[in-house]
Short mmCIF file of C-alpha atoms in Angstrom, two decimals:
data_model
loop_
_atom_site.label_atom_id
_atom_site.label_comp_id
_atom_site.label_asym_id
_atom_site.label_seq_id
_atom_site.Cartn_x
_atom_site.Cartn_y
_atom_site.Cartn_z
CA UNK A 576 -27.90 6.10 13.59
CA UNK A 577 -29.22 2.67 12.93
CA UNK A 578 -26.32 -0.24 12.35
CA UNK A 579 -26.81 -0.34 8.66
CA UNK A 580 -26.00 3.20 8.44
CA UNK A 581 -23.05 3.01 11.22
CA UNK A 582 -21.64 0.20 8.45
CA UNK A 583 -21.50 1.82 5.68
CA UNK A 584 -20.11 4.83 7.22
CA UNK A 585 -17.59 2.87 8.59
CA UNK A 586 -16.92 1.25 5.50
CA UNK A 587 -16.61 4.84 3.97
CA UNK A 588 -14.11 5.57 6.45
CA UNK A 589 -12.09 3.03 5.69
CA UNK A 590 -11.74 3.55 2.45
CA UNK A 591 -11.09 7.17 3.09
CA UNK A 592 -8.10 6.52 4.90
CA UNK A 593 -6.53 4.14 2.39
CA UNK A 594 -8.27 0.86 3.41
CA UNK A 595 -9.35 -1.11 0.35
CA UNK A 596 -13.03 -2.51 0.82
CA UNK A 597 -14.89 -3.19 -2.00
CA UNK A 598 -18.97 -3.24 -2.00
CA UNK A 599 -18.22 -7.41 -1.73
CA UNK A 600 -16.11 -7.17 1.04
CA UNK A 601 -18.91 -5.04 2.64
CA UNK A 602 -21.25 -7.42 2.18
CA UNK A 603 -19.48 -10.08 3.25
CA UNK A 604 -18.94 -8.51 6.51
CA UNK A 605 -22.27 -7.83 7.06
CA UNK A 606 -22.82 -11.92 6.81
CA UNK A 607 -20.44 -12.25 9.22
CA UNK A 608 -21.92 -9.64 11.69
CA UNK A 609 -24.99 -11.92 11.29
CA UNK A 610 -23.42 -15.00 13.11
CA UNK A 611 -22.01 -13.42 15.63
CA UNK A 612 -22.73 -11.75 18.99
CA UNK A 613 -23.57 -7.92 18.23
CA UNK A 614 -23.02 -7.05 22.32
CA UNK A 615 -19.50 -8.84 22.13
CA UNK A 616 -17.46 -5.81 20.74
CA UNK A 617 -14.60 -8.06 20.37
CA UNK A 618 -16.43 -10.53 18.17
CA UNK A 619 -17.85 -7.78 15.95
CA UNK A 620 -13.86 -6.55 15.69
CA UNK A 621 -12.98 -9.73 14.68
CA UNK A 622 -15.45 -10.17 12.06
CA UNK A 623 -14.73 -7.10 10.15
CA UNK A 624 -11.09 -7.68 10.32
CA UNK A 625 -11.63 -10.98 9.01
CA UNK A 626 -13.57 -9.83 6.01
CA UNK A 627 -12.14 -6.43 5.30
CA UNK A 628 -8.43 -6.43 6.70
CA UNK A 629 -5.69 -7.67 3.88
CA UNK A 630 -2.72 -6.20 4.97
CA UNK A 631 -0.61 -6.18 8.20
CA UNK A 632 -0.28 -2.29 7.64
CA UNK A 633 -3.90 -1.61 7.96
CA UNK A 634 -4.28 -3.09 11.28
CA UNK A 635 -3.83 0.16 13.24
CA UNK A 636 -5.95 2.84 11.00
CA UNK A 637 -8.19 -0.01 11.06
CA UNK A 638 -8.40 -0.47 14.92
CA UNK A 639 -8.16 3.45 14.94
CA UNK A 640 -11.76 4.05 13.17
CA UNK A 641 -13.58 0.97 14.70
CA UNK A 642 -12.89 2.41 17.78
CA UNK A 643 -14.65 5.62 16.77
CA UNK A 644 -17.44 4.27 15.09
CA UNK A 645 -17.94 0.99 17.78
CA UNK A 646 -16.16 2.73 21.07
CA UNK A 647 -16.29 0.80 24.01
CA UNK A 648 -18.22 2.66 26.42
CA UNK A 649 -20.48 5.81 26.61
CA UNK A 650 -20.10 9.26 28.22
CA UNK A 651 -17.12 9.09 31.21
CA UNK A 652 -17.14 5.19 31.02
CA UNK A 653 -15.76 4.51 34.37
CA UNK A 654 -16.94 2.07 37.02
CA UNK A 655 -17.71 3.15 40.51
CA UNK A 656 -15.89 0.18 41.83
CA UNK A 657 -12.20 0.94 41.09
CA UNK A 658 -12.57 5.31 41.23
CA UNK A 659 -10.08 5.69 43.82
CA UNK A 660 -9.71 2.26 45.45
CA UNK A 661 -6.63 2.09 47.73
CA UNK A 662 -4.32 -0.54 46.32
CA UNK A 663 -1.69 -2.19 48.38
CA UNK A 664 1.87 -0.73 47.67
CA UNK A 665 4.00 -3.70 46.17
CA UNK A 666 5.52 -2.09 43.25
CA UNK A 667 8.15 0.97 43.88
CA UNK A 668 6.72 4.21 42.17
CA UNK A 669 9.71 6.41 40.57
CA UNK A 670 8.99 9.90 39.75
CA UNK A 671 7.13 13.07 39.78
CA UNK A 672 8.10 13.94 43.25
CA UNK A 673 5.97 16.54 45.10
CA UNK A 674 2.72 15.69 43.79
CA UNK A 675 -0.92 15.99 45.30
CA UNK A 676 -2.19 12.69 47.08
CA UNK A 677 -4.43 12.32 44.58
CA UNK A 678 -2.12 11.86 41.46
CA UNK A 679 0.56 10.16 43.37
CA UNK A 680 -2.53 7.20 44.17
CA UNK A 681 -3.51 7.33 40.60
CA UNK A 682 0.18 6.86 39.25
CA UNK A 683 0.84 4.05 42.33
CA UNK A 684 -2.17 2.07 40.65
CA UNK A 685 -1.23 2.42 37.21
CA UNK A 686 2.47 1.08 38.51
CA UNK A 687 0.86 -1.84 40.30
CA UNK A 688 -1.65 -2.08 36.85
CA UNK A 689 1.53 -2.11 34.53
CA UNK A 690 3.32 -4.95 36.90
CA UNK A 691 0.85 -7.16 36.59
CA UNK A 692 -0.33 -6.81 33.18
CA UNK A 693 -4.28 -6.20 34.26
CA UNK A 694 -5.26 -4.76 30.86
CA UNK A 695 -8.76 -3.97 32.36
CA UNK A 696 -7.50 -1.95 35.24
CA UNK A 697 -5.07 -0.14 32.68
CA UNK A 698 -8.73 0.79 30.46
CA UNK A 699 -9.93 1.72 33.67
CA UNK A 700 -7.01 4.25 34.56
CA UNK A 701 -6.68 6.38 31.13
CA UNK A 702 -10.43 6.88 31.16
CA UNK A 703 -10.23 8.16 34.73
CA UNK A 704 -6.65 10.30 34.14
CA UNK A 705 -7.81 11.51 31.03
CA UNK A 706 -11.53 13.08 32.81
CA UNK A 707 -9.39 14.22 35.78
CA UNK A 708 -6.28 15.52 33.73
CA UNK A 709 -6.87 16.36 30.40
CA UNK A 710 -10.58 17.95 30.10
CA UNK A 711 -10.78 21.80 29.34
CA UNK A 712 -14.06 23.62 30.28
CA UNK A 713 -15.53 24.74 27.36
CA UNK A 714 -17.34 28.55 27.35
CA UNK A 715 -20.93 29.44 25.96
CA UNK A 716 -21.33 26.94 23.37
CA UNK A 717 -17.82 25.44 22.95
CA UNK A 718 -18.32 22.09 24.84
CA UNK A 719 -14.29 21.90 25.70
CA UNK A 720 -11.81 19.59 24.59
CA UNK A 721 -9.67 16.59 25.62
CA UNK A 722 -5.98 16.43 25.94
CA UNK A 723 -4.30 12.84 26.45
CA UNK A 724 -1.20 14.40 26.50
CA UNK A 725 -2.11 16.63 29.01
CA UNK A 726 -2.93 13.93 31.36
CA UNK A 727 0.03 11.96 29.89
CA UNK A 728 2.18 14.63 31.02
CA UNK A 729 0.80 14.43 34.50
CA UNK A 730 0.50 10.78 35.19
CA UNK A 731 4.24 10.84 33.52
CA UNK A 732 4.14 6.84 33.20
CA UNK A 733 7.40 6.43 31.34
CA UNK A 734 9.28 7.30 34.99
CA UNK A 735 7.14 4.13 36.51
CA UNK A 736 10.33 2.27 34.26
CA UNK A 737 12.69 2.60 36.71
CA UNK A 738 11.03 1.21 39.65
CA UNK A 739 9.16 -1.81 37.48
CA UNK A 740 12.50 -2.94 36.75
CA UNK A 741 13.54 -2.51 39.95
CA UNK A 742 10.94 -4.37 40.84
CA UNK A 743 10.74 -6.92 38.66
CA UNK A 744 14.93 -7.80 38.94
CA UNK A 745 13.88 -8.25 42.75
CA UNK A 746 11.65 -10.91 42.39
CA UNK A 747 12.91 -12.80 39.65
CA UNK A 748 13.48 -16.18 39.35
CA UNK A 749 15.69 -17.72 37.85
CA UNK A 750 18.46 -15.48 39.69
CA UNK A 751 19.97 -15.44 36.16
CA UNK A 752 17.61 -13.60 34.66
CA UNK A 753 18.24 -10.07 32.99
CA UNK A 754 16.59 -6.53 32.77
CA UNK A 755 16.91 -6.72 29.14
CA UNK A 756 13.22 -8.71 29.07
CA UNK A 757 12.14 -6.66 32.12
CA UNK A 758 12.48 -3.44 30.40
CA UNK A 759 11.30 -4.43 27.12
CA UNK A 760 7.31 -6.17 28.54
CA UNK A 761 7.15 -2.38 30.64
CA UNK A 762 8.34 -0.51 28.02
CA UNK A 763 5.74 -1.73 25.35
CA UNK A 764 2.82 -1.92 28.32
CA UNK A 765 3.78 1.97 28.89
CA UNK A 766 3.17 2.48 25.22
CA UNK A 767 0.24 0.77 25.16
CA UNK A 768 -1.17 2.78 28.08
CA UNK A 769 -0.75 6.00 26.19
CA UNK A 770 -2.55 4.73 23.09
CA UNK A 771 -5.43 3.81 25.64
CA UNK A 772 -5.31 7.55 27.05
CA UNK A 773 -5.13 8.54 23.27
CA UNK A 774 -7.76 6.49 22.20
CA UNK A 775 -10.26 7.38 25.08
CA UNK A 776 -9.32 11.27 23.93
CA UNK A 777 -10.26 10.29 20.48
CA UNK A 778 -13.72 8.52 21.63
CA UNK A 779 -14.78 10.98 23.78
CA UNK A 780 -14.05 14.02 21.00
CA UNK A 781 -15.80 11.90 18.53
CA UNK A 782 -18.95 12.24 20.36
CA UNK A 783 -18.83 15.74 20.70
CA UNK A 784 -17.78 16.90 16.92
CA UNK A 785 -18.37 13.05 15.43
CA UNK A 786 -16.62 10.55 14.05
CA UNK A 787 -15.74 11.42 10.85
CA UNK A 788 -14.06 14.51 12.25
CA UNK A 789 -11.89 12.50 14.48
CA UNK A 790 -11.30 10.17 11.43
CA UNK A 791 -10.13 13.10 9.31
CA UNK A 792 -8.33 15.26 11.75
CA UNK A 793 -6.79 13.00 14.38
CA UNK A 794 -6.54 9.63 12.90
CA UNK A 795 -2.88 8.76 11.42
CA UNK A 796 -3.09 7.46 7.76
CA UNK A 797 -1.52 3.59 6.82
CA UNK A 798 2.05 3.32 6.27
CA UNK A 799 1.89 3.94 2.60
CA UNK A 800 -0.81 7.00 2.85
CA UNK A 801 2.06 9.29 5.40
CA UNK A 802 3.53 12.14 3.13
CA UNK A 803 7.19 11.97 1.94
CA UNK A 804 7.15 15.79 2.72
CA UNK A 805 5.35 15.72 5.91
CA UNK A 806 6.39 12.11 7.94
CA UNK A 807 7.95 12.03 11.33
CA UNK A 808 11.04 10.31 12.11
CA UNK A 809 9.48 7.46 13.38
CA UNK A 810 6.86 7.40 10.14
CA UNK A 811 10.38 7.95 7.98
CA UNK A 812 11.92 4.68 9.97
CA UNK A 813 9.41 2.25 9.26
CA UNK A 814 9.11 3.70 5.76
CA UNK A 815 12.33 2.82 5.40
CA UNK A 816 11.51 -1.21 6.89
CA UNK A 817 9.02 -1.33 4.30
CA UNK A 818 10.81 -0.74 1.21
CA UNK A 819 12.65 -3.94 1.05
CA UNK A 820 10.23 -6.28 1.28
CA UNK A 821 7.55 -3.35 -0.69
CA UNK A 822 10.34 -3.71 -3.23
CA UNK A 823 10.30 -7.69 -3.62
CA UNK A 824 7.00 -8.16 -3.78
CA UNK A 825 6.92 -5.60 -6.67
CA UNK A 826 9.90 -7.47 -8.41
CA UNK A 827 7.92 -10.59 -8.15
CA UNK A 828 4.34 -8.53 -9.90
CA UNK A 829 6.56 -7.03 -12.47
CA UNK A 830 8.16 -9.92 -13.78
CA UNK A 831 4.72 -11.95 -13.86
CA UNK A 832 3.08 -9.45 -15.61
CA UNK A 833 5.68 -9.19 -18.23
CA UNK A 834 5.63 -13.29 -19.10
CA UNK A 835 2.25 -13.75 -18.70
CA UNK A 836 0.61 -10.54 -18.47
CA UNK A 837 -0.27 -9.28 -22.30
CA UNK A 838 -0.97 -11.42 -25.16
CA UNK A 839 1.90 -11.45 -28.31
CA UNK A 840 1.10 -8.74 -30.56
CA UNK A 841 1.86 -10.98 -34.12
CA UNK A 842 -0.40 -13.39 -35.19
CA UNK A 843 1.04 -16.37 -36.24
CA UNK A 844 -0.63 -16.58 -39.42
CA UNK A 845 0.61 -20.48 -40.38
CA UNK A 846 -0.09 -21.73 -36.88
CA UNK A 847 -3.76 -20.59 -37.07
CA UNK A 848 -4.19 -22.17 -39.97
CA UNK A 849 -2.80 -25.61 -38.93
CA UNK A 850 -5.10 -25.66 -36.06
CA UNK A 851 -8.33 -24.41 -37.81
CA UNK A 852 -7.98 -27.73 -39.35
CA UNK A 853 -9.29 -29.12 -35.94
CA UNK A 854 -12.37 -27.05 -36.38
CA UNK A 855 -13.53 -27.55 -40.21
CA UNK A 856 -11.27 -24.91 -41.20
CA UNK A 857 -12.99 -21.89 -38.57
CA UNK A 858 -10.17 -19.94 -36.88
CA UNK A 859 -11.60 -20.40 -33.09
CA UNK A 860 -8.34 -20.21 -31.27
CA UNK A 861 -5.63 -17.88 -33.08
CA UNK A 862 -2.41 -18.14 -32.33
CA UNK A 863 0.57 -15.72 -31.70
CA UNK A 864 4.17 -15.75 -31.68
CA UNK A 865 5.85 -15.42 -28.60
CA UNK A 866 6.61 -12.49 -27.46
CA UNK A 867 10.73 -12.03 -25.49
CA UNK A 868 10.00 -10.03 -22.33
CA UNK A 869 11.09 -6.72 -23.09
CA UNK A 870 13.51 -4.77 -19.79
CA UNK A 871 13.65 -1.15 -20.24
CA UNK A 872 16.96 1.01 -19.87
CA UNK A 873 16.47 3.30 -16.46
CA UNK A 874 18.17 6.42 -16.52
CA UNK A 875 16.96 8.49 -13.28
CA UNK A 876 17.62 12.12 -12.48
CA UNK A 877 16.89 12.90 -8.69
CA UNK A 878 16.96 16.46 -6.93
CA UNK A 879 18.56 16.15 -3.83
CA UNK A 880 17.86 19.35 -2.58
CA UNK A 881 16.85 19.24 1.22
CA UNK A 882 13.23 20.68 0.07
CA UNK A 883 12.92 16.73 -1.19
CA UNK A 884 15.70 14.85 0.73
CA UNK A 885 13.33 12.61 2.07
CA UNK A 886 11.58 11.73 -0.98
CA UNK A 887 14.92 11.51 -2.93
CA UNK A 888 16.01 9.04 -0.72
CA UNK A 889 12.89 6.56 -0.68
CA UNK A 890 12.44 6.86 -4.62
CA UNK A 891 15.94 6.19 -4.98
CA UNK A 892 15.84 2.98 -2.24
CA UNK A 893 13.42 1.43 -3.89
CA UNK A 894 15.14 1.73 -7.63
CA UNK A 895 18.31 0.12 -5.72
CA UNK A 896 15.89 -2.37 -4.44
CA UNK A 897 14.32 -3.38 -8.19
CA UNK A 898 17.56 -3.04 -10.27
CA UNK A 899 16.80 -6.60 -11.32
CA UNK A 900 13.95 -5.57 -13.23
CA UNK A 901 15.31 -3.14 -15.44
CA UNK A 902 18.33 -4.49 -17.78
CA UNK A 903 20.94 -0.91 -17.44
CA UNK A 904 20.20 1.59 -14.57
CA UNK A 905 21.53 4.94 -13.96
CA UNK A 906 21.57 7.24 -11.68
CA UNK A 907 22.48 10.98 -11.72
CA UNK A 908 22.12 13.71 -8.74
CA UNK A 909 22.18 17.63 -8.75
CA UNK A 910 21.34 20.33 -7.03
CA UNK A 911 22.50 22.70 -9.27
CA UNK A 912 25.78 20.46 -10.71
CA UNK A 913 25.04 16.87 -12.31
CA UNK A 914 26.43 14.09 -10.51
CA UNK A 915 26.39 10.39 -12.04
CA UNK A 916 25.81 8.17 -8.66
CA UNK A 917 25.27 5.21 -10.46
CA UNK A 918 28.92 3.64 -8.49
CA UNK A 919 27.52 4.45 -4.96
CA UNK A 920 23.93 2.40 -5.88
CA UNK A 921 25.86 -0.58 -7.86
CA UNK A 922 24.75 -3.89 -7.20
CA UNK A 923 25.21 -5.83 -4.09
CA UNK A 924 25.71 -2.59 -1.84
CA UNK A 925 23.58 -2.49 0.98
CA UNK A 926 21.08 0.26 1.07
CA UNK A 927 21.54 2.55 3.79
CA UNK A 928 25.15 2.94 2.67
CA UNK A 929 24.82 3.32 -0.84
CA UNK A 930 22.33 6.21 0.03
CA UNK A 931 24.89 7.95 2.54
CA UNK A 932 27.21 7.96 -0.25
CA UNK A 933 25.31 9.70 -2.56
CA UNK A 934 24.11 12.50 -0.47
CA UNK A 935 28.15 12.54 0.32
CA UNK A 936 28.98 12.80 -2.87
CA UNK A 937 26.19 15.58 -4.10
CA UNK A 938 26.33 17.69 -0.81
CA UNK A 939 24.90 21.08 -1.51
CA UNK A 940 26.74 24.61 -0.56
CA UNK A 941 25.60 26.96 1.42
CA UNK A 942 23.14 29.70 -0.12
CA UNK A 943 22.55 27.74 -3.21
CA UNK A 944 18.93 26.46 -5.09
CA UNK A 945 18.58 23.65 -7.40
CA UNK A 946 18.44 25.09 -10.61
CA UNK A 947 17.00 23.02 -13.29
CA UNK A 948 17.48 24.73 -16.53
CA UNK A 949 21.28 24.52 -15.85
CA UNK A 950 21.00 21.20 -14.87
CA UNK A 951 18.96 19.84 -17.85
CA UNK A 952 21.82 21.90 -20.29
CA UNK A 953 24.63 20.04 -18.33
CA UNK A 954 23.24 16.79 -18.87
CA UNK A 955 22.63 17.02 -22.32
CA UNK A 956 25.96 18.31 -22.99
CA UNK A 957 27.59 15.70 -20.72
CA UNK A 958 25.55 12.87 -20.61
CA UNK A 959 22.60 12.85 -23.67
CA UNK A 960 24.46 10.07 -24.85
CA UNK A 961 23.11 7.49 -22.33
CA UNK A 962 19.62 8.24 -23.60
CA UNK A 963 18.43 5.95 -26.48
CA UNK A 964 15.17 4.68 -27.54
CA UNK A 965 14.64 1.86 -25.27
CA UNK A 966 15.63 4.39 -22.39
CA UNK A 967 13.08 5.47 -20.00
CA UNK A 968 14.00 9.05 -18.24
CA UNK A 969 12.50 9.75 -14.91
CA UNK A 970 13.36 12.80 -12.95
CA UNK A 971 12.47 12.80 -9.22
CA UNK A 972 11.93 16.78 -7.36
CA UNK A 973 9.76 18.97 -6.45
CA UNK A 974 10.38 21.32 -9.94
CA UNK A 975 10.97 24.36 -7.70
CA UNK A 976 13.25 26.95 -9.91
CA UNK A 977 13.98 29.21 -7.57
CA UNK A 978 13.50 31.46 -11.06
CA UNK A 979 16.22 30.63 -13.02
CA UNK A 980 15.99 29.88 -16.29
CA UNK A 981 13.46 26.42 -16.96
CA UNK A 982 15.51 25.86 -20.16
CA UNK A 983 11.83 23.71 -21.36
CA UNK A 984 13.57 23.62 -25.34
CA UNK A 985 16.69 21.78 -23.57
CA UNK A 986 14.16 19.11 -21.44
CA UNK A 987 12.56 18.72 -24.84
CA UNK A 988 15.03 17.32 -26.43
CA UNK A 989 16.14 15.08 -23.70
CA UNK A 990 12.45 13.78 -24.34
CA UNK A 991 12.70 13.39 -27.58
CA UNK A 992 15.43 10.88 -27.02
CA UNK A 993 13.37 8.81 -24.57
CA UNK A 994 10.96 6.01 -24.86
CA UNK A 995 9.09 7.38 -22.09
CA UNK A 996 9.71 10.32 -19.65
CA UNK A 997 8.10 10.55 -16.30
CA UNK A 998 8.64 13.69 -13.91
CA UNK A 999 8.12 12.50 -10.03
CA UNK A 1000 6.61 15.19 -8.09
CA UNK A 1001 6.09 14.76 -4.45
CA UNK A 1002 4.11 18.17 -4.01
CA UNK A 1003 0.27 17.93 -3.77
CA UNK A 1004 -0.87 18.74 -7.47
CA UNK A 1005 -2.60 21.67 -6.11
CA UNK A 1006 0.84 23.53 -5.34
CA UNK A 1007 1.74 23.49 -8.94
CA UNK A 1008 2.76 26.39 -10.28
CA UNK A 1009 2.66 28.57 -7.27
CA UNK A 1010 5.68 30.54 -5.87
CA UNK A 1011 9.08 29.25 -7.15
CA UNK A 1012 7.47 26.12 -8.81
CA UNK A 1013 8.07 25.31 -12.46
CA UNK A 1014 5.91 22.32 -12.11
CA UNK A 1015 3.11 23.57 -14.55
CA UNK A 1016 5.43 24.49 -17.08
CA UNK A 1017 7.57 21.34 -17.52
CA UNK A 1018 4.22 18.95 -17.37
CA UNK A 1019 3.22 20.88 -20.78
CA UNK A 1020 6.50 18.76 -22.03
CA UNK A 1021 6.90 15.83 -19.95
CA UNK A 1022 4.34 13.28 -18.26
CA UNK A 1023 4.16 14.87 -14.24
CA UNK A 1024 2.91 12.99 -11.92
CA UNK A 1025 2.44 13.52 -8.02
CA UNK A 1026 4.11 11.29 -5.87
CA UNK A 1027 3.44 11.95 -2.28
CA UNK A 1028 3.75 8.74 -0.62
CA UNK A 1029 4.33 5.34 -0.92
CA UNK A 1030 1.66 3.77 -2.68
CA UNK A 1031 1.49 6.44 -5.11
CA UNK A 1032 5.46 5.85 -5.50
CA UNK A 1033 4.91 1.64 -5.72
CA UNK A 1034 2.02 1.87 -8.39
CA UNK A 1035 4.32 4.77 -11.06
CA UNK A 1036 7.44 2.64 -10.25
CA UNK A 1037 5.11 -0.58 -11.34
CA UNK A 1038 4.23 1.19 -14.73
CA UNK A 1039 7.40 2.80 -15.87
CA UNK A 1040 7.77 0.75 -18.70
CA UNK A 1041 4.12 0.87 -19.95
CA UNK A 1042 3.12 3.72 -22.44
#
């Protein structure tokens, strides 16, 4: 593959895994790969981050792929210098008792490597752990696999804490200094072992199956690409650190797009006149009355069901989070009973505990579904009244009916009401319809749209009060 090719495959990567670069952004980095040192991998990092890279959030996928596509070394990658080279016992080595002389000199240099902070000798280590410990012979014409948690699980680094510390608290000066700092620099050189045993896993499968497979099958999405449905706890967490600030930012967009954003729909016919004068009576500039920002009514109905719990609670975080931008909000929860929750997200609460409330207040009983057709009949006999025609309805689940009754005449009406109705729908579009789901049925009435993740969730939240 020559380098133009390897570019623009990278570049296609990229963009596959929710990376924004635009043809000019392409080209641009090629210019920059043109004034730099091609056999300094570092410097060819640097210039695509420079040119392609606009958000903090794409600095891992994007460190993920250029590893695949620009790895840093070829076939086992090891140097015959350090294979096996005694090192001098200074730090103590904790853990994994019993084990061979082999491993127990392996993990005795990675402590001594994690001490000191040698990055290069750390490289060094995962490449060797991961031939020795995680390779699987492959038969007839499978060529085997790679398994950095199998050689994770042997070299067990995170039991090297103990005796770093130890370590570390032994040779400290000042005398007044803590294990708080100790623990945290090991801790975080640990991690970034693994993700070197990881990453040599990933660069040595890509050259057996290729990149784009690695890209596609092993490679973790951005931030705002990870499912609602389908994120881990630690992918939920830092969902949840990037709503806030997701949130002002959006604020910010929404309130500049609504003063300066579209052009007054009036002409102001006495105005044009005046200043055609200026131009022998030719209407070159027109001019418009000014048009008062207009601030929807929000009135949100969210399935809480524990099929969606996790999406509930982000779309519902980030309408607590831009309840400036819409002039009334509220907020109703069900299962298979309507809840108002509109008290529990009321202005000034913190997040986190507004959310605990609700699901407090809406917890579900054993054995039952949500049930949407008696839900949508409830509201309308309970609550149609909050629904005018400045109001804009949007219903967050996953329209699962478990059978019941759809009531669609019911959610009709409701519409009807509405300046706008928008159904959130956090299943892949291609689930529609199938088993339990109701989803095909209600988007014949209302405006569905899926909503898997976050930037899906930011841009519909942007437009909810554009027709």
């Amino acid at each position: 593959m020559s380098l133009l090719d390897r570019h623009t495959d990278f570049l296609a990567a990229l963009r596959a895994h929710g990376i924004a670069a635009s043809t000019a952004e392409g080209i641009d980095a090629a210019r920059a790969l043109g004034v730099v040192d091609l056999l300094d991998r570092e410097a060819v990092r640097v210039a695509y981050a420079a040119t392609l890279i606009k958000r903090h959030n794409d600095v891992a996928v994007f460190n993920a792929l250029f590893d695949l596509w620009f790895p840093p070394a070829i076939g086992d990658g090891r140097t015959t210098d350090t294979d096996g080279a005694a090192v001098d016992l200074e730090v103590e080595v904790t853990g994994a008792h019993g084990t061979s002389p082999e491993l127990h000199a392996m993990r005795t240099e990675l402590a001594q490597a994690l001490f000191d902070g040698d990055n290069t000798a750390l490289v060094q280590i995962a490449r060797r752990a991961l031939a020795r410990y995680g390779s699987s012979p492959g038969a007839g014409a499978n060529p085997g696999s790679w398994s950095p948690r199998a050689a994770l699980e042997q070299l067990d680094p995170t039991t090297l804490l103990a005796g770093l510390i130890r370590t570390a608290e032994g040779q400290a000066r000042p005398r007044n200094t803590t294990g708080a700092a100790a623990r945290s620099r090991f801790t975080r050189r640990i991690g970034q072992f693994e993700q070197l045993v990881t990453a040599e896993a990933h660069r040595r499968i890509a050259e057996q199956k290729g990149e784009h497979y690695v890209a596609d099958n092993l490679t973790a999405p951005t931030l705002d690409q990870v499912p609602f449905l389908g994120a881990s706890q630690a992918e939920l967490a830092a969902i949840r650190r990037a709503i806030r600030p997701l949130a002002r930012q959006l604020a910010t967009r929404i309130h500049r797009e609504r003063r300066h954003g579209t052009r007054s729909g009036t002409l102001d016919f006495r105005r044009t006149l005046r200043s055609a004068l200026a131009t022998g009576g030719v209407p070159i500039a027109p001019r418009y009355r000014p048009r008062r920002p207009h601030k929807p009514e929000l009135v949100v109905l969210c399935d809480v069901s524990s099929s969606v719990a996790n999406f509930a609670h982000f779309a519902l975080l980030l309408v607590h989070a831009l309840h400036e931008v819409f002039s009334r909000t509220r907020v109703f929860a069900f299962v298979r009973d309507v809840h108002e929750v509109t008290e529990h997200l009321r202005r000034g609460r913190d997040a986190a505990e507004s959310l605990a409330e609700v699901r407090r207040a809406t917890l579900q009983f054993p054995g039952t579904g949500t049930d949407h057709g008696r839900v949508f009949a409830e509201f309308a006999a309970d609550h149609a009244h909050v629904l005018t025609s400045r109001t804009v309805l949007l219903v967050l689940g996953d329209a699962r009916n478990n059978n019941y009754d759809p009531a669609l005449e019911v959610l009709a009406g409701l519409t009807d009401r509405c300046r706008r109705t928008l159904w959130l729908n956090p299943e892949p579009r291609a689930n529609w319809g199938t088993g339990d789901s109701a989803a095909l049925a209600y988007e014949e009435i209302v405006e569905m749209a899926e909503c898997r993740n976050l930037a899906q969730l930011t841009d519909l939240v942007r437009n909810l009060d554009r027709r």
